[in-house]
Coordinates of C-alpha atoms in Angstrom, one line a residue:
M1 CA -1.2 -14.8 0.8
T2 CA 0.9 -14.5 3.9
L3 CA 2.9 -11.6 5.2
P4 CA 6.7 -11.8 4.6
D5 CA 9.3 -12.0 7.4
F6 CA 9.9 -8.6 9.1
N7 CA 13.7 -8.9 9.0
T8 CA 13.6 -9.6 5.2
L9 CA 11.3 -6.6 4.8
R10 CA 13.7 -4.4 6.8
D11 CA 16.7 -5.5 4.7
D12 CA 14.8 -5.0 1.4
F13 CA 13.7 -1.5 2.6
E14 CA 17.3 -0.5 3.5
I15 CA 18.6 -1.5 0.1
L16 CA 16.1 0.8 -1.7
D17 CA 17.4 4.3 -2.2
E18 CA 14.5 5.9 -4.0
P19 CA 11.4 7.0 -2.0
D20 CA 9.2 5.8 -4.8
D21 CA 10.7 2.3 -4.5
R22 CA 10.1 2.3 -0.8
Y23 CA 6.5 3.4 -1.3
R24 CA 6.0 0.6 -3.8
L25 CA 7.4 -1.9 -1.3
L26 CA 4.8 -0.7 1.3
I27 CA 2.0 -0.7 -1.2
D28 CA 2.9 -4.3 -2.3
L29 CA 3.0 -5.3 1.3
G30 CA -0.5 -3.9 1.9
K31 CA -1.7 -6.2 -0.9
A32 CA -0.5 -9.2 1.1
L33 CA -2.9 -8.5 4.0
E34 CA -5.5 -11.1 4.6
P35 CA -8.9 -9.8 3.3
M36 CA -11.0 -8.1 6.0
P37 CA -14.8 -8.5 5.5
D38 CA -16.6 -5.2 5.0
A39 CA -18.9 -6.1 7.9
L40 CA -16.0 -5.7 10.3
K41 CA -15.1 -2.2 9.1
T42 CA -17.1 -0.4 11.7
D43 CA -16.6 2.6 14.0
A44 CA -15.7 0.1 16.8
T45 CA -12.8 -1.3 14.8
K46 CA -11.6 2.0 13.4
V47 CA -8.2 3.2 14.6
R48 CA -8.4 6.8 15.8
G49 CA -5.9 9.4 14.7
C50 CA -5.3 8.1 11.2
S51 CA -5.8 10.5 8.3
A52 CA -6.9 7.5 6.2
S53 CA -9.5 5.1 7.4
V54 CA -7.8 2.1 9.2
W55 CA -9.6 -0.8 10.7
V56 CA -8.1 -3.5 13.0
Y57 CA -10.0 -6.4 14.3
P58 CA -8.5 -9.0 16.6
T59 CA -9.7 -12.5 15.8
A60 CA -9.7 -15.7 17.9
A61 CA -6.5 -17.5 17.2
E62 CA -5.3 -20.8 18.5
K63 CA -3.2 -21.4 21.6
G64 CA -3.3 -17.8 22.9
R65 CA -1.8 -16.3 19.8
L66 CA -2.9 -12.9 18.4
H67 CA -4.3 -12.7 14.9
F68 CA -5.6 -9.5 13.3
L69 CA -7.6 -8.6 10.3
A70 CA -6.9 -5.1 9.1
D71 CA -7.5 -2.8 6.2
S72 CA -7.2 0.8 5.1
N73 CA -8.7 2.8 2.3
A74 CA -5.3 4.2 1.4
A75 CA -2.6 2.0 -0.2
I76 CA 0.5 3.3 1.6
T77 CA -1.3 3.4 4.9
K78 CA -2.5 -0.2 4.3
G79 CA 1.2 -1.1 3.7
I80 CA 2.2 0.5 7.0
V81 CA -0.5 -1.5 8.8
A82 CA 0.8 -4.7 7.1
L83 CA 4.3 -3.8 8.2
I84 CA 3.2 -3.5 11.8
L85 CA 1.3 -6.8 11.6
T86 CA 4.5 -8.6 10.3
L87 CA 5.8 -8.0 13.8
V88 CA 2.9 -9.3 15.8
Q89 CA 0.7 -11.6 13.7
D90 CA 0.3 -15.1 15.2
R91 CA 2.6 -14.4 18.1
T92 CA 1.6 -15.1 21.7
A93 CA 0.4 -12.2 23.8
E94 CA 3.5 -12.5 25.9
E95 CA 5.8 -12.2 22.9
V96 CA 3.9 -9.1 21.7
L97 CA 4.0 -7.5 25.1
A98 CA 7.8 -8.1 25.3
L99 CA 8.3 -6.5 21.8
D100 CA 9.0 -2.8 21.4
I101 CA 7.1 -2.3 18.2
A102 CA 8.1 1.4 17.8
E103 CA 11.8 0.5 18.2
E104 CA 11.4 -2.3 15.7
L105 CA 9.9 0.1 13.2
A106 CA 12.7 2.7 13.7
P107 CA 14.9 1.5 10.8
F108 CA 12.0 2.2 8.4
A109 CA 12.2 5.9 9.4
L110 CA 8.5 6.2 8.4
A111 CA 8.2 9.8 9.7
K112 CA 11.2 10.8 7.4
H113 CA 9.8 9.2 4.3
L114 CA 6.1 9.8 4.8
S115 CA 4.0 12.8 5.6
S116 CA 3.0 13.2 9.2
N117 CA -0.7 12.6 8.4
R118 CA 0.3 9.2 7.1
T119 CA 2.1 8.2 10.3
Q120 CA 0.1 9.9 13.0
G121 CA -2.1 6.8 13.6
I122 CA 0.8 4.4 14.1
P123 CA 1.0 5.0 17.9
N124 CA -2.7 4.4 18.2
M125 CA -2.5 1.1 16.3
I126 CA 0.4 0.0 18.4
A127 CA -1.6 0.8 21.6
L128 CA -4.6 -1.2 20.3
I129 CA -2.3 -4.2 19.6
R130 CA -0.7 -4.0 23.0
E131 CA -4.1 -3.6 24.8
T132 CA -5.4 -6.7 22.9
A133 CA -2.2 -8.6 24.0
A134 CA -2.6 -7.5 27.6
R135 CA -6.2 -8.7 27.7
L136 CA -5.3 -12.0 26.2
A137 CA -2.4 -12.4 28.6
A138 CA -4.5 -11.7 31.7

C-alpha cells in the first residue's frame, strides 16, 4: 500500500468538520505505512520527545532519494508520522532540504486538533528527516 498524495490529504482534511472524522483520516493514513520490521524498532531509531513510541529508519533508496520505514505504537501518532512521510518519501535529499515541512503541515493545525503530548515529537521527527537529507546531500 502506498501513501496518498499530500495535497489530496490536505484537501480531504479541510473538508472534514468533525474532529473524529479528522482523527479517523489520520488513523487510516497510518495504516497505509509500509510495514517496519520489529528488528528495526530499537533505541537508536526511536524519535525522542514523543509521548508514544515512534521509530523512523532511513533506508537505502535509489538515485539519492530518501525512503523511510516508520511506525508508532499509537494509531493517531502513526497517522501523523505517515502524514509527514507523504511530504518526503522518495524525494531527493535536495528536494527535502528545500521543503519547509512545518509550513506544509500548518493547514492541518495539528496542535489545535490534537493534545500537546501527541504533537511534541513532530519537530524532532522533522529534524531527523532533515539531518538524514543533509547527510545524503553532502
